[in-house]
Coordinates of C-alpha atoms in Angstrom, one line a residue:
M1 CA -27.5 12.3 32.4
K2 CA -30.5 10.1 32.9
L3 CA -32.6 8.7 30.0
Q4 CA -35.4 11.1 30.3
E5 CA -33.1 14.0 30.2
I6 CA -31.5 12.8 27.1
V7 CA -35.0 12.4 25.5
A8 CA -36.3 15.7 26.8
T9 CA -33.1 17.8 25.5
P10 CA -32.0 16.1 22.2
Y11 CA -29.0 18.4 21.7
Q12 CA -27.5 17.9 25.2
G13 CA -28.1 14.2 24.6
Q14 CA -26.0 14.1 21.3
E15 CA -23.2 15.8 23.1
A16 CA -23.1 13.5 25.7
I17 CA -23.2 10.3 23.6
R18 CA -20.3 12.1 21.7
R19 CA -18.3 12.3 25.0
W20 CA -19.0 8.7 26.0
I21 CA -17.9 7.6 22.5
A22 CA -14.8 9.6 22.6
M23 CA -13.8 8.3 25.9
A24 CA -14.5 4.5 24.9
V25 CA -12.3 5.3 21.8
C26 CA -9.6 6.9 24.0
V27 CA -9.7 3.9 26.6
V28 CA -9.7 1.5 23.7
A29 CA -6.7 3.0 21.9
A30 CA -4.7 3.3 25.4
L31 CA -5.0 -0.4 26.0
I32 CA -3.8 -1.4 22.3
I33 CA -1.1 1.1 22.8
S34 CA 0.1 -0.2 26.3
V35 CA -0.2 -4.0 24.6
W36 CA 1.9 -2.8 21.8
I37 CA 4.4 -1.3 23.7
A38 CA 4.7 -4.2 26.3
T39 CA 5.2 -6.5 23.3
D40 CA 7.7 -4.1 21.5
H41 CA 5.6 -3.7 18.4
L42 CA 7.4 -0.5 17.4
L43 CA 6.1 -0.8 13.7
L44 CA 2.4 -1.0 14.7
L45 CA 3.1 2.2 16.8
A46 CA 4.6 4.1 13.9
V47 CA 1.9 3.1 11.7
L48 CA -0.7 4.5 14.4
A49 CA 1.2 7.4 14.9
V50 CA 1.2 8.3 10.9
A51 CA -2.5 7.5 10.7
T52 CA -3.2 10.1 13.5
L53 CA -1.1 12.7 11.8
V54 CA -3.2 12.0 8.6
V55 CA -6.5 12.6 10.5
V56 CA -5.1 15.6 12.4
A57 CA -3.6 17.1 9.2
A58 CA -6.7 16.4 7.1
V59 CA -9.1 17.9 10.0
G60 CA -7.0 20.4 11.3
L61 CA -5.0 22.2 8.4
R62 CA -7.5 21.1 5.7
H63 CA -6.4 22.9 2.6
N64 CA -3.3 24.3 4.1
T65 CA -1.4 21.0 4.9
W66 CA 1.1 22.0 2.3
L67 CA 2.7 24.3 4.4
L68 CA 4.1 21.5 6.5
I69 CA 6.1 20.3 3.3
A70 CA 7.5 23.8 3.0
F71 CA 8.3 24.0 6.7
A72 CA 9.7 20.2 6.9
C73 CA 11.8 20.1 3.5
C74 CA 15.1 20.8 5.5
F75 CA 14.4 17.9 8.0
T76 CA 16.7 15.3 5.8
G77 CA 18.3 13.2 8.5
D78 CA 17.1 9.7 9.2
T79 CA 14.7 9.6 12.3
N80 CA 16.5 6.8 14.0
A81 CA 13.7 6.3 16.5
L82 CA 11.9 4.4 13.8
P83 CA 12.6 0.7 12.8
I84 CA 12.5 1.9 9.1
P85 CA 15.0 4.8 8.3
L86 CA 12.7 7.7 7.4
T87 CA 13.4 11.3 7.7
I88 CA 10.8 13.9 9.0
Y89 CA 10.5 15.1 5.6
D90 CA 9.5 11.9 4.2
M91 CA 6.9 11.3 6.9
V92 CA 5.4 14.9 6.4
V93 CA 5.1 14.5 2.7
L94 CA 3.5 11.1 3.0
V95 CA 0.9 12.5 5.5
V96 CA 0.3 15.5 3.5
T97 CA -0.2 13.5 0.3
A98 CA -2.6 11.1 2.2
S99 CA -4.4 14.2 3.6
Y100 CA -4.6 15.7 0.2
V101 CA -6.0 12.4 -1.5
A102 CA -8.7 11.9 1.4
Q103 CA -9.6 15.6 0.8
R104 CA -10.0 14.8 -3.0
L105 CA -12.2 11.6 -2.2
I106 CA -14.5 13.7 0.0
G107 CA -15.2 16.0 -2.9
T108 CA -12.9 19.0 -2.2
P109 CA -12.3 20.2 -5.6
A110 CA -8.7 20.7 -6.5
A111 CA -7.0 23.5 -8.5
R112 CA -7.2 23.4 -12.1
R113 CA -4.0 23.9 -14.4
P114 CA -3.0 22.9 -18.0
L115 CA -0.2 20.5 -18.2
G116 CA 2.9 22.0 -19.7
L117 CA 6.5 21.6 -20.5
L118 CA 7.9 21.2 -17.0
D119 CA 5.2 18.6 -16.2
A120 CA 6.5 16.4 -19.1
L121 CA 9.8 17.0 -18.4
V122 CA 9.6 15.5 -14.8
A123 CA 7.6 12.7 -16.2
I124 CA 10.5 11.9 -18.6
N125 CA 12.9 12.0 -15.9
C126 CA 10.8 9.7 -13.6
A127 CA 10.6 7.3 -16.6
V128 CA 14.2 7.1 -17.2
M129 CA 14.7 6.5 -13.6
T130 CA 12.1 3.7 -13.8
L131 CA 13.8 2.1 -16.7
T132 CA 17.3 2.4 -14.8
F133 CA 15.5 0.5 -11.9
L134 CA 14.2 -2.2 -14.0
V135 CA 17.5 -2.7 -15.6
H136 CA 19.2 -2.7 -12.3
P137 CA 16.9 -3.6 -9.6
V138 CA 18.0 -2.9 -5.8
G139 CA 16.5 -3.2 -2.5
L140 CA 17.0 -1.7 1.0
R141 CA 19.4 -2.9 3.6
S142 CA 16.8 -2.6 6.3
L143 CA 14.4 -5.1 4.4
G144 CA 17.1 -7.7 4.0
A145 CA 17.7 -7.1 0.5
E146 CA 20.8 -8.6 -1.2
T147 CA 21.5 -5.5 -2.9
V148 CA 21.2 -2.2 -0.7
G149 CA 21.1 1.5 -2.1
A150 CA 17.5 2.2 -3.3
R151 CA 17.0 5.2 -1.0
P152 CA 17.5 7.6 -4.1
Y153 CA 14.5 5.9 -5.8
F154 CA 12.3 6.3 -2.7
N155 CA 13.5 10.0 -2.5
L156 CA 12.6 10.6 -6.1
F157 CA 9.2 9.1 -5.2
I158 CA 8.9 11.5 -2.1
A159 CA 10.0 14.6 -4.4
C160 CA 7.2 13.8 -7.0
C161 CA 4.6 13.4 -4.1
A162 CA 5.6 17.1 -2.9
C163 CA 5.7 18.4 -6.5
W164 CA 2.1 16.9 -7.1
V165 CA 0.5 18.4 -4.1
L166 CA 2.6 21.7 -4.3
A167 CA 1.3 22.3 -8.0
R168 CA -2.2 21.8 -7.0
Q169 CA -3.2 22.4 -3.4
P170 CA -2.0 26.0 -2.3
D171 CA -4.7 28.6 -3.1
S172 CA -3.8 31.6 -1.0
Y173 CA -1.5 34.1 -2.3
T174 CA -0.5 35.3 1.3
H175 CA 0.7 32.0 2.4
V176 CA 2.5 31.4 -0.9
S177 CA 4.3 34.7 -0.7
R178 CA 5.8 33.6 2.6
I179 CA 7.1 30.3 1.5
P180 CA 10.9 31.4 2.0
L181 CA 10.0 32.2 5.7
W182 CA 8.3 28.9 6.2
I183 CA 11.5 27.1 4.7
M184 CA 13.8 29.4 6.8
A185 CA 11.9 28.4 10.0
G186 CA 12.2 25.0 9.6
M187 CA 16.0 25.2 8.8
T188 CA 16.6 27.2 11.8
I189 CA 15.3 24.2 14.0
A190 CA 16.7 21.7 11.7
T191 CA 20.1 23.6 12.3
S192 CA 19.8 24.0 15.9
L193 CA 19.7 20.4 16.7
P194 CA 22.9 19.3 15.4
L195 CA 24.5 22.5 16.5
A196 CA 23.2 22.0 20.0
A197 CA 25.0 18.5 19.9
H198 CA 28.3 20.1 18.7
I199 CA 28.2 22.7 21.6
F200 CA 27.0 20.2 24.3
P201 CA 28.4 16.7 23.2
S202 CA 26.1 15.0 25.8
L203 CA 23.1 15.9 23.9
T204 CA 24.5 13.9 20.9
P205 CA 22.5 10.5 21.7
Y206 CA 19.4 12.4 21.7
V207 CA 19.6 14.6 19.0
W208 CA 20.7 11.3 17.0
F209 CA 17.4 9.6 18.1
V210 CA 15.5 12.2 16.2
S211 CA 17.6 13.3 13.3
G212 CA 20.7 11.6 11.8
N213 CA 22.3 14.6 10.7
V214 CA 24.8 15.1 13.5
D215 CA 28.4 15.1 14.0
V216 CA 29.3 12.5 16.7
T217 CA 33.0 13.3 16.6
N218 CA 32.7 15.6 19.7
Y219 CA 30.8 13.1 21.7
L220 CA 33.2 10.4 20.8
E221 CA 36.1 12.5 21.8
D222 CA 34.2 13.5 25.2
I223 CA 33.7 9.9 26.3
R224 CA 37.2 9.3 25.0
V225 CA 36.4 6.6 22.5
V226 CA 38.6 8.4 19.8
T227 CA 41.6 10.4 20.4
A228 CA 41.1 14.3 20.0
M229 CA 42.3 15.4 16.8
S230 CA 45.1 18.0 16.3
G231 CA 44.3 21.8 16.7
E232 CA 46.0 22.1 13.2
H233 CA 43.2 20.1 11.5
V234 CA 40.2 22.2 10.0
R235 CA 37.6 21.6 12.2
R236 CA 34.3 22.8 10.3
L237 CA 30.9 23.4 11.6
T238 CA 29.4 21.8 8.5
E239 CA 25.7 21.9 9.6
L240 CA 25.9 25.7 9.5
G241 CA 26.4 25.7 5.6
P242 CA 22.9 25.2 4.4
F243 CA 21.5 27.6 7.3
G244 CA 23.6 30.4 6.3
L245 CA 23.0 29.9 2.6
M246 CA 19.3 29.8 3.1
L247 CA 19.4 33.0 5.4
I248 CA 21.3 34.9 3.0
Q249 CA 18.7 33.7 -0.1
C250 CA 15.7 34.6 2.2
L251 CA 17.1 38.0 2.6
C252 CA 17.7 38.6 -1.0
A253 CA 14.4 37.4 -1.7
Y254 CA 12.7 40.2 0.2
Y255 CA 15.5 43.1 0.2
L256 CA 17.6 44.7 -2.3
P257 CA 21.1 42.8 -1.9
R258 CA 22.8 46.2 -1.8
S259 CA 20.7 47.3 1.4
L260 CA 22.2 44.1 3.4
L261 CA 25.4 46.0 3.5
N262 CA 24.0 49.0 5.4
P263 CA 25.0 48.8 8.9
L264 CA 22.3 50.8 9.9
R265 CA 19.7 48.5 9.2
P266 CA 19.0 45.2 11.2
R267 CA 18.9 43.1 8.1
F268 CA 22.6 43.8 7.9
Y269 CA 23.2 41.8 10.9
L270 CA 21.2 38.9 9.8
F271 CA 23.0 38.9 6.5
A272 CA 26.3 39.2 8.7
I273 CA 25.1 36.0 10.6
G274 CA 24.4 34.0 7.4
L275 CA 27.9 34.9 6.0
A276 CA 29.5 33.8 9.0
A277 CA 27.5 30.6 9.2
V278 CA 28.5 29.9 5.5
L279 CA 32.2 30.8 6.2
L280 CA 32.5 28.5 9.4
A281 CA 31.0 25.5 7.5
G282 CA 34.2 25.7 5.4
Y283 CA 32.7 24.8 2.0
R284 CA 33.7 26.8 -0.9
N285 CA 31.0 25.6 -3.2
T286 CA 28.6 27.1 -0.6
L287 CA 30.6 30.5 -0.4
L288 CA 30.1 30.6 -4.2
F289 CA 26.6 29.9 -4.1
A290 CA 26.1 32.6 -1.7
F291 CA 27.7 35.0 -3.9
A292 CA 25.7 33.9 -6.9
T293 CA 22.7 34.6 -4.8
L294 CA 23.6 38.2 -4.3
V295 CA 24.6 38.8 -7.9
L296 CA 21.4 37.2 -9.4
A297 CA 19.1 38.7 -6.9
S298 CA 20.5 42.3 -7.7
W299 CA 20.1 41.7 -11.2
F300 CA 16.5 40.4 -10.9
R301 CA 15.6 43.6 -8.6
G302 CA 17.1 46.3 -10.4
G303 CA 18.8 45.2 -13.7
W304 CA 22.3 45.8 -14.7
R305 CA 22.8 49.1 -12.6
E306 CA 21.9 47.2 -9.4
L307 CA 24.2 44.4 -10.4
V308 CA 27.5 46.4 -11.3
L309 CA 26.9 48.5 -8.0
G310 CA 26.0 45.7 -5.8
G311 CA 29.1 44.0 -7.3
A312 CA 31.7 46.8 -6.9
I313 CA 30.5 47.3 -3.0
G314 CA 31.0 43.5 -2.3
A315 CA 34.2 43.4 -4.4
L316 CA 35.7 46.0 -2.3
T317 CA 34.6 44.2 1.0
L318 CA 36.1 41.3 -0.2
G319 CA 39.2 42.6 -1.2
F320 CA 39.6 44.3 2.1
V321 CA 39.0 40.8 3.9
L322 CA 41.7 39.2 1.5
V323 CA 44.2 41.8 2.0
G324 CA 43.9 41.8 5.9
Q325 CA 44.2 38.1 6.2
G326 CA 47.6 37.0 7.5
R327 CA 48.8 40.3 7.8
F328 CA 46.5 42.1 10.4
Y329 CA 44.3 39.3 11.6
E330 CA 43.7 35.6 11.2
L331 CA 40.3 34.3 10.1
P332 CA 39.4 31.0 11.7
M333 CA 40.3 27.9 9.7
P334 CA 37.0 27.1 8.3
A335 CA 36.8 30.8 6.9
Q336 CA 40.2 30.3 5.5
R337 CA 39.3 27.1 3.7
A338 CA 36.0 28.5 2.2
L339 CA 38.0 31.6 0.9
S340 CA 41.0 29.5 -0.3
F341 CA 40.1 29.5 -3.8
L342 CA 40.9 33.2 -3.7
P343 CA 44.5 34.8 -3.5
G344 CA 45.4 35.3 0.0
K345 CA 47.9 34.2 2.9
W346 CA 46.3 31.0 4.2
A347 CA 47.5 28.7 6.8
E348 CA 49.4 25.7 6.0
P349 CA 46.7 23.1 6.8
V350 CA 44.2 24.9 4.6
K351 CA 46.8 24.8 1.9
E352 CA 47.2 21.3 2.0
E353 CA 43.5 20.5 2.0
A354 CA 42.9 23.0 -0.8
E355 CA 45.6 20.8 -2.9
D356 CA 44.0 17.5 -2.3
S357 CA 40.6 19.2 -3.2
N358 CA 42.2 20.5 -6.5
A359 CA 43.4 17.0 -7.5
R360 CA 40.1 15.9 -8.4
L361 CA 40.7 16.6 -12.2
D362 CA 43.3 13.8 -12.2
W363 CA 41.0 11.6 -10.1
W364 CA 38.1 12.0 -12.6
R365 CA 40.5 11.4 -15.3
Q366 CA 42.0 8.1 -13.9
M367 CA 38.2 6.9 -13.1
L368 CA 37.3 7.3 -16.9
Q369 CA 40.3 5.7 -18.2
E370 CA 39.8 2.7 -16.0
G371 CA 36.2 2.1 -17.0
V372 CA 34.5 2.5 -13.8
I373 CA 31.2 3.2 -15.7
K374 CA 30.1 0.4 -17.3
N375 CA 26.9 1.3 -19.1
W376 CA 27.1 4.7 -20.7
W377 CA 23.6 4.7 -22.5
I378 CA 21.4 3.9 -19.3
G379 CA 23.9 3.9 -16.4
D380 CA 24.8 1.4 -13.9
G381 CA 21.9 2.4 -11.6
F382 CA 21.8 3.1 -7.6
G383 CA 23.0 0.5 -5.3
L384 CA 25.7 -1.9 -4.3
S385 CA 25.8 -5.4 -3.5
E386 CA 25.7 -6.4 0.2
M387 CA 29.5 -7.4 -0.1
D388 CA 30.6 -4.1 -1.9
Y389 CA 28.7 -2.3 0.8
E390 CA 30.7 -3.9 3.7
L391 CA 34.1 -3.5 1.6
L392 CA 33.5 0.5 1.7
H393 CA 34.5 0.7 5.2
G394 CA 38.3 1.1 5.3
H395 CA 38.4 2.0 1.6
S396 CA 40.3 5.1 0.3
I397 CA 38.0 8.0 -0.9
T398 CA 39.0 6.9 -4.5
E399 CA 38.1 3.4 -4.3
F400 CA 34.9 4.5 -2.4
A401 CA 33.8 6.7 -5.3
A402 CA 34.5 3.9 -7.8
L403 CA 32.1 1.5 -6.1
S404 CA 29.2 3.9 -5.0
G405 CA 29.5 6.7 -7.7
A406 CA 30.1 9.5 -5.3
F407 CA 32.5 11.2 -8.0
H408 CA 31.8 14.9 -6.6
N409 CA 30.9 15.7 -10.3
G410 CA 27.5 16.4 -11.5
P411 CA 27.6 15.2 -14.9
L412 CA 29.7 12.2 -14.2
T413 CA 27.3 11.2 -11.4
A414 CA 24.3 11.3 -13.5
I415 CA 26.0 9.1 -16.3
R416 CA 27.1 6.7 -13.6
Y417 CA 23.6 6.2 -12.3
A418 CA 21.4 6.9 -15.4
G419 CA 23.6 7.1 -18.2
V420 CA 23.6 9.6 -21.0
T421 CA 20.0 9.5 -21.4
G422 CA 19.4 10.4 -17.9
L423 CA 22.0 13.3 -18.4
V424 CA 20.0 14.9 -21.3
A425 CA 16.9 14.4 -19.3
F426 CA 18.0 15.9 -16.3
Y427 CA 19.9 19.0 -18.1
A428 CA 16.7 19.5 -20.3
L429 CA 14.5 19.7 -17.0
M430 CA 17.3 22.1 -15.6
L431 CA 17.4 24.6 -18.3
A432 CA 13.7 24.6 -18.7
A433 CA 12.8 25.4 -15.1
A434 CA 15.7 28.0 -15.1
V435 CA 14.3 29.9 -18.3
L436 CA 10.5 29.8 -17.1
S437 CA 11.7 30.9 -13.5
V438 CA 13.1 34.0 -14.9
T439 CA 9.9 34.5 -16.9
A440 CA 8.0 33.9 -13.6
V441 CA 10.0 36.7 -12.1
G442 CA 8.6 39.2 -14.7
R443 CA 5.2 37.9 -14.3
C444 CA 5.2 38.3 -10.5
R445 CA 6.8 41.9 -10.4
G446 CA 4.6 44.1 -8.5
T447 CA 2.8 41.4 -6.7
P448 CA 3.0 39.6 -3.6
L449 CA 4.6 36.6 -5.2
F450 CA 7.6 38.7 -6.2
P451 CA 9.8 37.7 -3.3
V452 CA 9.1 33.9 -3.8
A453 CA 9.6 34.1 -7.5
I454 CA 13.2 35.6 -6.7
F455 CA 13.9 33.2 -4.1
L456 CA 13.0 30.1 -6.9
A457 CA 14.8 31.8 -9.9
V458 CA 18.2 32.4 -8.0
Q459 CA 18.4 28.5 -7.2
L460 CA 17.1 27.5 -10.5
V461 CA 19.3 29.9 -12.6
W462 CA 22.6 28.9 -10.7
L463 CA 21.8 25.2 -10.4
P464 CA 23.0 24.2 -13.8
V465 CA 26.2 26.2 -13.5
H466 CA 26.8 24.8 -10.1
Y467 CA 25.9 21.2 -11.1
T468 CA 28.2 21.4 -13.9
F469 CA 31.4 23.2 -12.9
V470 CA 31.4 23.5 -9.1
F471 CA 29.8 20.5 -7.2
G472 CA 27.0 18.1 -8.1
A473 CA 25.4 14.8 -6.9
F474 CA 22.7 13.5 -9.3
N475 CA 21.1 11.4 -6.6
E476 CA 20.6 14.4 -4.5
E477 CA 19.9 17.1 -7.3
L478 CA 17.3 15.3 -9.0
P479 CA 14.7 15.2 -6.2
N480 CA 15.5 18.8 -5.2
L481 CA 15.0 20.0 -8.6
I482 CA 11.9 18.3 -8.7
F483 CA 10.9 19.9 -5.5
L484 CA 11.8 23.4 -6.6
V485 CA 9.7 22.6 -10.0
G486 CA 6.5 21.9 -7.8
L487 CA 7.1 25.2 -6.3
L488 CA 7.7 27.1 -9.6
L489 CA 4.3 25.6 -11.0
L490 CA 2.7 26.9 -8.0
V491 CA 3.8 30.3 -8.5
R492 CA 3.2 30.3 -12.3
R493 CA -0.4 29.0 -11.5
L494 CA -1.1 31.7 -9.1
S495 CA 0.6 34.4 -10.9
A496 CA -1.4 33.5 -13.9
R497 CA -4.8 34.1 -12.0
Q498 CA -3.8 37.5 -10.1
P499 CA -4.0 40.7 -12.3
P500 CA -0.5 42.6 -12.3
R501 CA -0.1 45.2 -9.7
P502 CA 1.7 48.7 -10.6
P503 CA 5.2 48.6 -8.9
G504 CA 4.2 51.5 -6.7
S505 CA 1.4 49.7 -5.1
P506 CA 1.6 48.9 -1.3
A507 CA 1.7 45.3 -2.2
A508 CA 5.0 45.7 -4.4
R509 CA 6.6 47.7 -1.8
H510 CA 5.7 45.7 1.3
P511 CA 4.5 42.2 -0.1
L512 CA 4.5 40.9 3.5
R513 CA 2.7 43.7 5.1
N514 CA -0.5 43.1 2.9
G515 CA -2.6 40.7 4.8
R516 CA -5.3 40.4 2.1
D517 CA -5.9 37.0 0.4
F518 CA -5.9 37.5 -3.6
S519 CA -7.1 34.2 -4.3
S520 CA -10.7 35.2 -4.9
V521 CA -9.7 38.2 -7.4
A522 CA -11.0 37.5 -10.7
S523 CA -8.6 37.9 -13.7
P524 CA -8.4 36.8 -17.2
Q525 CA -7.1 33.7 -18.3
P526 CA -3.4 33.4 -19.4

């Protein structure tokens, strides 16, 4: 375009100037990226990629960037494509947090809510972990530190960022009511990657490049690096466990659990897929969590009547499975292992593994008597020395647990890492979240938020029981609990703004079919 035309048509001239500027920026960026690729500056490329994602998230999604956190919360495997071991979830949370901060800086108003008990308890737990870090400082192996194992502290920081954003940014009842679906969508993709590598071992190197949550056993056997395991060994599809459990929790959030057992409805087959995935994973604690989900969801939706009726149907179905096992049919080995805590005719390899697992009580007693935990008040902190880290290879599971603190017991791991002080703070947060999640179910009944309230309450109510008596790891459960607390704070904030809707209203019967956004509905202050 000539200069006279630009002057004569200012609007077209501005558009032409923007195009030229955009082209110049793209050319310069391409040249810089080419130089970085040629000189192997991977860290600079990673920084540029993150900065680009921040801009895209801030400009494109704007106030809906928090949806990325719900979608990516299941991508927990390290991304081996980066020089620093980060997960996709870590990068997404950092990007969304930076985007939210940018929106606040340019003047976008944030949702106001009063601070409460959960906020105080989250702060106390963070303060306890900060004290633990100061007493027992630890670094990252990737940065050349002498002590390694600081990843739990970083996970705690990521969880706090996610909790901060989730408790303040979301403002759409429609989007919040579909949080279980967003999480389920992310879980499906996160599970399909390692599952594809399991079915097609040749894909393992490519999947490993994106996510570290992949079992390389089949790949090593395929290229004859290791000898194939005996067929009598219980080979489990461990990656299917979280997927199956999440699918069952998602179904129970939107449907009455008793209706999942009706073969005339499509939801029955989705429930069957979820239960089969849990059984093929072979973890008894995951199967127990699935049973607890059915029980709690029945109680939240229909009270004791639904609980008794659904429990009776489930008990009859389970009894039929147990009676037929070993007499009329043989369940797959992983399914037998998951059910082995119940009476039945199980295969010998399953019995041997069950006996080894049941010996943990003696193992814990031995570790306590030997004084494995040094500081009972503030704990021994996370991390190991570089020498101990190298010695872990080749040690027995008992010696590995003594060095790393992986006791497979919730209270013991809390005392090992954060002491009795951390244990008390963690239980206070768990119990408060469980009680407030039950009250949130009552506040959200008859509204579009009812499914997500059940989805959270099922997990938060069962967590103290599961952590204490079944299985727990403090370094994993504390960040996960803070993430769930962020969702609970979000639900409580929106439920306080939305007026109650009668149980027979369309929004109560079909919460997902109501496309209206109730964020603008005026309501009395709580």
